[in-house]
């Protein structure tokens, strides 16, 4: 992890959760001049912390309490308009196109590591520290920075940070990446007397209320996504009807309401937005070896024509062997077929612990 001088202020993104609170406390304990900042990006305040999101009104209050205990300056910045323009609008647009987005990745890209880095410079800070579980290493020969998986692999979040540029890595700090996992973080929070030590992790999309889930949110934003259409098999034969393409994602089994004639379950294997159709098939139709990528970011800034990697196509998947190939298009070819390749989701590739590249599944 690149080290800031202890005389240089460090801006800590404080979401009100235990992770970012412990980051602020660790850096304060190490003697850094710490300034806390909280993004207010969503207005609603939930009573259930699991659905409160990372930057709701309740989360802002939790961050403010921690800052008072640590005796550090704390600012709340209103990013609601930018959040809507980038993260929420992207979420709506992607579902409108039949893809399944990852709003947390979009938030990291468009808000946390763009807007917050701008604020970091405005406040005269040298580094931005967040509560992500990942590590940064600098190659002393080349001067390039590498993004590494967290020491505790079970909590690793390098997947959602694949888009960070060399300039962004150079001024970022991820102190929790050196820990073994969340249990150690909570233990530190208790030892430091932080009131959020046992606060549950947020388990939902921050702008989606717990009633109705993401489908109800999308219905309010774009009712057109919930027009009745046909459910067809791979040959185009109609097998049933659906109430809106936005309620489906590739790999889904529940909620289809159909069973194949041979008694085996059916899965969503495709979404056709132009005709408003959901395509279903047997589970084996979900497996593929080749994954096409777009908007690819090469972590070290160097594109490789062909490189052996371990890659994954979703956050909670363990990386598996593949070849990353860059030519007229960039693609991953897995040694063994992977299940439910979902357009709109993120695929990332590693060499050892280092993240090599990542992009959106096309």
Coordinates of C-alpha atoms in Angstrom, one line a residue:
X1 CA 0.0 0.0 0.0
X2 CA 1.5 3.4 -1.0
X3 CA 2.2 5.3 2.2
X4 CA 1.2 8.9 2.8
X5 CA 3.4 10.9 5.0
X6 CA 1.9 11.3 8.4
X7 CA 2.1 15.0 8.0
X8 CA -0.2 14.9 5.0
X9 CA -3.9 14.8 5.7
X10 CA -5.8 11.7 4.6
X11 CA -9.4 11.9 3.6
X12 CA -11.4 8.9 4.8
X13 CA -14.7 8.1 3.0
X14 CA -17.0 7.3 6.0
X15 CA -20.2 5.5 5.0
X16 CA -21.4 5.0 8.6
X17 CA -20.6 1.3 8.6
X18 CA -18.0 -0.6 10.6
X19 CA -15.5 -0.9 7.8
X20 CA -14.9 2.7 7.0
X21 CA -15.2 3.6 10.7
X22 CA -12.3 1.3 11.5
X23 CA -10.3 2.7 8.7
X24 CA -10.6 6.2 10.2
X25 CA -9.7 4.9 13.6
X26 CA -6.7 2.9 12.4
X27 CA -5.2 5.8 10.5
X28 CA -5.8 8.2 13.5
X29 CA -4.1 5.6 15.8
X30 CA -1.1 5.5 13.3
X31 CA -0.7 9.2 13.7
X32 CA -2.2 10.4 10.4
X33 CA -4.1 13.7 10.2
X34 CA -7.5 12.3 9.3
X35 CA -10.5 14.1 7.8
X36 CA -13.8 12.2 7.5
X37 CA -16.2 12.7 4.6
X38 CA -19.6 11.2 4.0
X39 CA -21.5 11.3 0.7
X40 CA -25.2 11.9 1.1
X41 CA -26.4 10.1 -2.0
X42 CA -29.8 8.8 -1.0
X43 CA -32.5 10.5 1.1
X44 CA -34.4 7.6 2.6
X45 CA -33.6 6.4 6.1
X46 CA -34.5 2.7 6.8
X47 CA -35.1 1.3 10.3
X48 CA -33.5 -2.0 9.3
X49 CA -29.8 -1.5 8.9
X50 CA -29.5 -4.3 6.4
X51 CA -31.6 -2.2 4.0
X52 CA -30.2 1.2 4.9
X53 CA -27.5 1.4 2.3
X54 CA -24.1 2.9 2.8
X55 CA -25.0 6.6 2.5
X56 CA -28.6 7.0 3.7
X57 CA -29.6 9.6 6.3
X58 CA -29.2 7.1 9.1
X59 CA -25.7 6.2 7.9
X60 CA -24.7 9.8 7.8
X61 CA -25.6 10.1 11.5
X62 CA -23.6 7.0 12.3
X63 CA -20.5 8.4 10.5
X64 CA -20.9 11.7 12.4
X65 CA -21.0 9.9 15.7
X66 CA -17.8 8.0 15.0
X67 CA -16.1 11.2 13.8
X68 CA -17.0 12.9 17.1
X69 CA -15.6 9.9 19.1
X70 CA -12.3 10.0 17.1
X71 CA -12.2 13.8 17.3
X72 CA -11.6 14.3 13.6
X73 CA -13.2 16.9 11.3
X74 CA -16.1 15.5 9.4
X75 CA -17.9 16.8 6.3
X76 CA -21.1 15.7 4.6
X77 CA -21.2 16.3 0.9
X78 CA -24.5 16.2 -1.1
X79 CA -23.9 14.0 -4.1
X80 CA -27.5 13.1 -4.7
X81 CA -27.8 14.7 -8.1
X82 CA -24.5 13.1 -9.4
X83 CA -25.6 9.7 -7.9
X84 CA -28.9 9.9 -9.8
X85 CA -27.3 11.0 -13.0
X86 CA -24.7 8.3 -13.0
X87 CA -25.6 5.3 -10.8
X88 CA -29.4 5.3 -10.8
X89 CA -29.7 6.3 -14.5
X90 CA -27.2 3.6 -15.5
X91 CA -29.2 1.1 -13.4
X92 CA -32.4 2.0 -15.3
X93 CA -30.7 2.1 -18.7
X94 CA -29.1 -1.3 -18.3
X95 CA -32.3 -3.1 -17.3
X96 CA -34.0 -1.3 -20.2
X97 CA -31.4 -2.9 -22.5
X98 CA -31.9 -6.4 -21.0
X99 CA -28.7 -6.4 -19.0
X100 CA -28.1 -6.9 -15.3
X101 CA -26.0 -4.0 -13.9
X102 CA -23.8 -3.9 -10.8
X103 CA -24.7 -0.5 -9.2
X104 CA -21.9 -0.7 -6.6
X105 CA -19.3 -0.9 -9.3
X106 CA -20.8 2.1 -11.1
X107 CA -20.9 4.0 -7.8
X108 CA -17.2 3.3 -7.2
X109 CA -16.4 4.4 -10.7
X110 CA -18.5 7.5 -11.1
X111 CA -18.9 8.8 -7.5
X112 CA -16.4 7.4 -5.0
X113 CA -13.3 7.5 -7.0
X114 CA -14.1 10.5 -9.2
X115 CA -16.1 12.9 -7.0
X116 CA -14.3 12.0 -3.8
X117 CA -10.9 12.3 -5.3
X118 CA -11.8 15.8 -6.5
X119 CA -12.9 16.7 -2.9
X120 CA -9.6 15.2 -1.7
X121 CA -7.6 17.7 -3.7
X122 CA -9.9 20.6 -2.8
X123 CA -9.4 19.8 0.9
X124 CA -5.6 19.6 0.5
X125 CA -5.4 15.9 1.3
X126 CA -2.7 13.6 0.0
X127 CA -4.6 10.3 0.0
X128 CA -8.2 8.9 -0.1
X129 CA -8.8 6.0 2.2
X130 CA -11.8 3.7 2.0
X131 CA -13.1 0.6 3.7
X132 CA -12.6 -1.7 0.8
X133 CA -10.9 -5.0 1.3
X134 CA -8.1 -4.9 -1.3
X135 CA -4.4 -4.1 -1.4
X136 CA -2.1 -1.8 -3.4
X137 CA 1.5 -2.4 -4.2
X138 CA 4.0 -0.3 -6.1
X139 CA 6.6 -1.7 -8.5
X140 CA 9.7 0.1 -7.6
X141 CA 11.3 -0.6 -11.0
X142 CA 8.4 0.6 -13.2
X143 CA 6.7 2.9 -10.8
X144 CA 3.4 1.3 -11.7
X145 CA 0.8 0.3 -9.0
X146 CA -0.8 -3.1 -8.7
X147 CA -4.2 -3.8 -7.3
X148 CA -4.1 -7.1 -5.3
X149 CA -6.7 -9.3 -3.7
X150 CA -7.2 -8.8 0.1
X151 CA -5.2 -10.9 2.5
X152 CA -8.4 -12.5 3.7
X153 CA -9.7 -13.9 0.3
X154 CA -13.2 -14.5 1.6
X155 CA -13.9 -10.7 2.0
X156 CA -11.8 -9.6 -1.1
X157 CA -13.4 -6.6 -2.9
X158 CA -10.8 -6.1 -5.7
X159 CA -13.6 -7.2 -8.1
X160 CA -15.5 -3.9 -7.6
X161 CA -12.3 -1.8 -7.9
X162 CA -11.1 -3.1 -11.2
X163 CA -11.7 0.2 -13.0
X164 CA -9.2 2.2 -10.9
X165 CA -6.6 4.0 -13.0
X166 CA -2.9 4.2 -12.1
X167 CA -3.5 7.8 -11.0
X168 CA -6.3 6.8 -8.7
X169 CA -4.4 3.8 -7.3
X170 CA -1.5 6.2 -6.5
X171 CA -3.5 8.2 -4.1
X172 CA -5.8 5.5 -2.6
X173 CA -5.4 3.6 0.6
X174 CA -7.2 0.4 1.6
X175 CA -6.0 -0.4 5.2
X176 CA -8.5 -3.3 5.7
X177 CA -6.9 -5.3 2.8
X178 CA -4.2 -6.4 5.2
X179 CA -6.7 -7.9 7.7
X180 CA -8.0 -11.5 7.6
X181 CA -11.6 -10.5 7.3
X182 CA -14.7 -8.9 8.8
X183 CA -14.4 -10.7 12.1
X184 CA -11.1 -9.0 12.7
X185 CA -12.5 -5.7 11.7
X186 CA -15.4 -6.0 14.2
X187 CA -12.9 -7.0 16.9
X188 CA -10.9 -3.9 16.3
X189 CA -14.0 -1.7 16.3
X190 CA -15.0 -3.1 19.7
X191 CA -11.5 -2.5 21.1
X192 CA -11.6 1.1 19.8
X193 CA -15.0 1.7 21.4
X194 CA -16.8 2.4 18.1
X195 CA -20.6 2.4 18.3
X196 CA -21.0 0.7 14.9
X197 CA -18.9 -2.4 15.9
X198 CA -21.9 -4.7 15.6
X199 CA -23.9 -2.9 13.0
X200 CA -25.2 -5.3 10.4
X201 CA -23.8 -5.1 6.9
X202 CA -26.0 -3.5 4.3
X203 CA -27.3 -6.3 2.1
X204 CA -29.4 -4.5 -0.4
X205 CA -29.0 -1.8 -3.1
X206 CA -28.9 1.5 -1.2
X207 CA -31.6 3.2 -3.4
X208 CA -34.0 0.2 -3.3
X209 CA -36.4 0.1 -0.4
X210 CA -37.0 -3.2 1.3
X211 CA -40.7 -3.2 0.2
X212 CA -41.0 -4.5 -3.4
X213 CA -37.3 -4.7 -4.1
X214 CA -35.6 -3.5 -7.3
X215 CA -38.5 -4.5 -9.6
X216 CA -40.9 -2.1 -7.8
X217 CA -38.2 0.6 -8.0
X218 CA -37.8 0.1 -11.7
X219 CA -41.6 0.0 -12.2
X220 CA -41.8 3.5 -10.7
X221 CA -38.9 4.8 -12.8
X222 CA -39.8 3.2 -16.1
X223 CA -43.2 1.4 -16.3
X224 CA -42.5 0.5 -19.9
X225 CA -40.2 -2.3 -18.6
X226 CA -43.2 -4.1 -17.2
X227 CA -45.3 -4.7 -20.3
X228 CA -46.6 -8.2 -20.7
X229 CA -44.7 -10.3 -23.2
X230 CA -44.0 -13.9 -24.3
X231 CA -41.8 -16.5 -22.6
X232 CA -40.4 -18.6 -25.4
X233 CA -38.1 -21.6 -25.8
X234 CA -34.9 -21.6 -27.8
X235 CA -36.9 -22.4 -31.0
X236 CA -39.1 -19.4 -30.4
X237 CA -42.2 -21.4 -29.4
X238 CA -44.3 -19.5 -26.8
X239 CA -44.5 -21.3 -23.5
X240 CA -46.1 -18.7 -21.3
X241 CA -46.3 -15.0 -20.5
X242 CA -44.3 -12.6 -18.3
X243 CA -45.2 -9.3 -16.7
X244 CA -42.0 -7.4 -17.5
X245 CA -38.5 -8.2 -18.7
X246 CA -36.9 -6.2 -15.9
X247 CA -38.0 -8.8 -13.4
X248 CA -35.7 -11.4 -15.0
X249 CA -31.9 -12.0 -15.3
X250 CA -29.9 -14.7 -17.0
X251 CA -29.7 -17.8 -14.8
X252 CA -32.9 -17.2 -13.0
X253 CA -35.1 -20.1 -12.1
X254 CA -37.6 -18.9 -9.6
X255 CA -40.5 -16.7 -10.8
X256 CA -40.7 -18.1 -14.3
X257 CA -43.8 -20.2 -13.5
X258 CA -43.0 -22.9 -16.1
X259 CA -41.7 -26.4 -16.1
X260 CA -40.3 -28.2 -19.1
X261 CA -42.3 -31.0 -20.6
X262 CA -39.8 -33.6 -19.4
X263 CA -40.4 -32.3 -15.8
X264 CA -37.0 -30.6 -15.5
X265 CA -36.7 -27.0 -14.4
X266 CA -36.4 -24.1 -16.9
X267 CA -34.0 -21.2 -16.6
X268 CA -33.7 -17.8 -18.2
X269 CA -31.1 -18.1 -20.9
X270 CA -31.8 -14.8 -22.7
X271 CA -33.6 -11.5 -22.7
X272 CA -34.8 -10.0 -26.0
X273 CA -35.6 -6.4 -25.4
X274 CA -36.6 -5.6 -29.1
X275 CA -39.4 -8.2 -29.0
X276 CA -40.1 -8.1 -25.2
X277 CA -39.4 -11.8 -24.9
X278 CA -37.8 -13.9 -22.2
X279 CA -36.0 -17.0 -23.6
X280 CA -35.9 -20.1 -21.3
X281 CA -34.1 -23.4 -21.6
X282 CA -32.5 -26.3 -19.7
X283 CA -29.7 -25.6 -17.3
X284 CA -27.0 -26.9 -19.7
X285 CA -27.8 -23.9 -22.0
X286 CA -26.5 -21.6 -19.3
X287 CA -22.9 -22.9 -19.6
X288 CA -20.4 -21.2 -21.9
X289 CA -16.6 -21.1 -22.2
X290 CA -16.2 -17.8 -24.1
X291 CA -17.1 -14.4 -22.5
X292 CA -16.9 -11.2 -24.5
X293 CA -16.0 -8.0 -22.7
X294 CA -16.4 -4.3 -23.3
X295 CA -15.1 -1.2 -21.6
X296 CA -12.1 -3.1 -20.5
X297 CA -9.7 -1.5 -18.0
X298 CA -6.1 -2.9 -17.9
X299 CA -5.0 -2.4 -14.3
X300 CA -1.3 -1.7 -15.1
X301 CA -2.1 0.2 -18.2
X302 CA -0.5 -2.5 -20.4
X303 CA -2.7 -4.6 -22.8
X304 CA -1.7 -8.2 -23.3
X305 CA -2.5 -10.0 -26.5
X306 CA -2.9 -13.3 -24.7
X307 CA -2.3 -14.2 -21.1
X308 CA -3.1 -17.1 -18.8
X309 CA -5.2 -15.9 -15.9
X310 CA -7.7 -16.9 -13.2
X311 CA -11.0 -15.1 -13.8
X312 CA -14.5 -14.8 -12.5
X313 CA -17.7 -13.5 -13.9
X314 CA -19.5 -12.5 -10.6
X315 CA -18.4 -11.2 -7.2
X316 CA -19.0 -14.3 -5.1
X317 CA -17.3 -16.7 -7.6
X318 CA -13.9 -18.1 -6.9
X319 CA -11.5 -17.3 -9.8
X320 CA -10.9 -20.2 -12.2
X321 CA -8.4 -20.9 -15.1
X322 CA -8.9 -19.0 -18.3
X323 CA -7.1 -17.2 -21.1
X324 CA -7.5 -13.5 -21.5
X325 CA -7.2 -12.5 -25.2
X326 CA -7.1 -9.0 -26.7
X327 CA -7.4 -8.4 -30.4
X328 CA -10.3 -7.0 -32.4
X329 CA -12.3 -7.7 -29.3
X330 CA -11.4 -8.7 -25.7
X331 CA -12.6 -12.0 -24.4
X332 CA -12.1 -14.6 -21.7
X333 CA -11.9 -18.3 -22.7
X334 CA -12.4 -20.5 -19.7
X335 CA -10.8 -23.9 -19.5
X336 CA -14.1 -25.3 -18.2
X337 CA -17.5 -23.8 -19.1
X338 CA -18.9 -21.3 -16.5
X339 CA -22.5 -21.0 -15.6
X340 CA -24.9 -18.1 -16.3
X341 CA -22.7 -15.6 -18.1
X342 CA -24.8 -12.4 -17.6
X343 CA -24.6 -9.4 -19.9
X344 CA -24.1 -6.2 -17.8
X345 CA -22.2 -7.9 -15.0
X346 CA -18.5 -7.6 -14.5
X347 CA -15.7 -10.1 -15.3
X348 CA -12.2 -9.7 -13.9
X349 CA -8.9 -11.5 -14.4
X350 CA -6.0 -12.1 -12.0
X351 CA -2.4 -13.2 -12.3
X352 CA -1.6 -14.6 -8.9
X353 CA -3.0 -12.0 -6.4
X354 CA -2.8 -9.1 -8.9
X355 CA -5.7 -7.9 -10.9
X356 CA -4.8 -7.8 -14.5
X357 CA -8.0 -6.5 -16.2
X358 CA -11.7 -6.2 -15.9
X359 CA -14.7 -5.2 -18.0
X360 CA -18.4 -5.4 -18.6
X361 CA -19.8 -8.7 -20.0
X362 CA -21.1 -8.1 -23.5

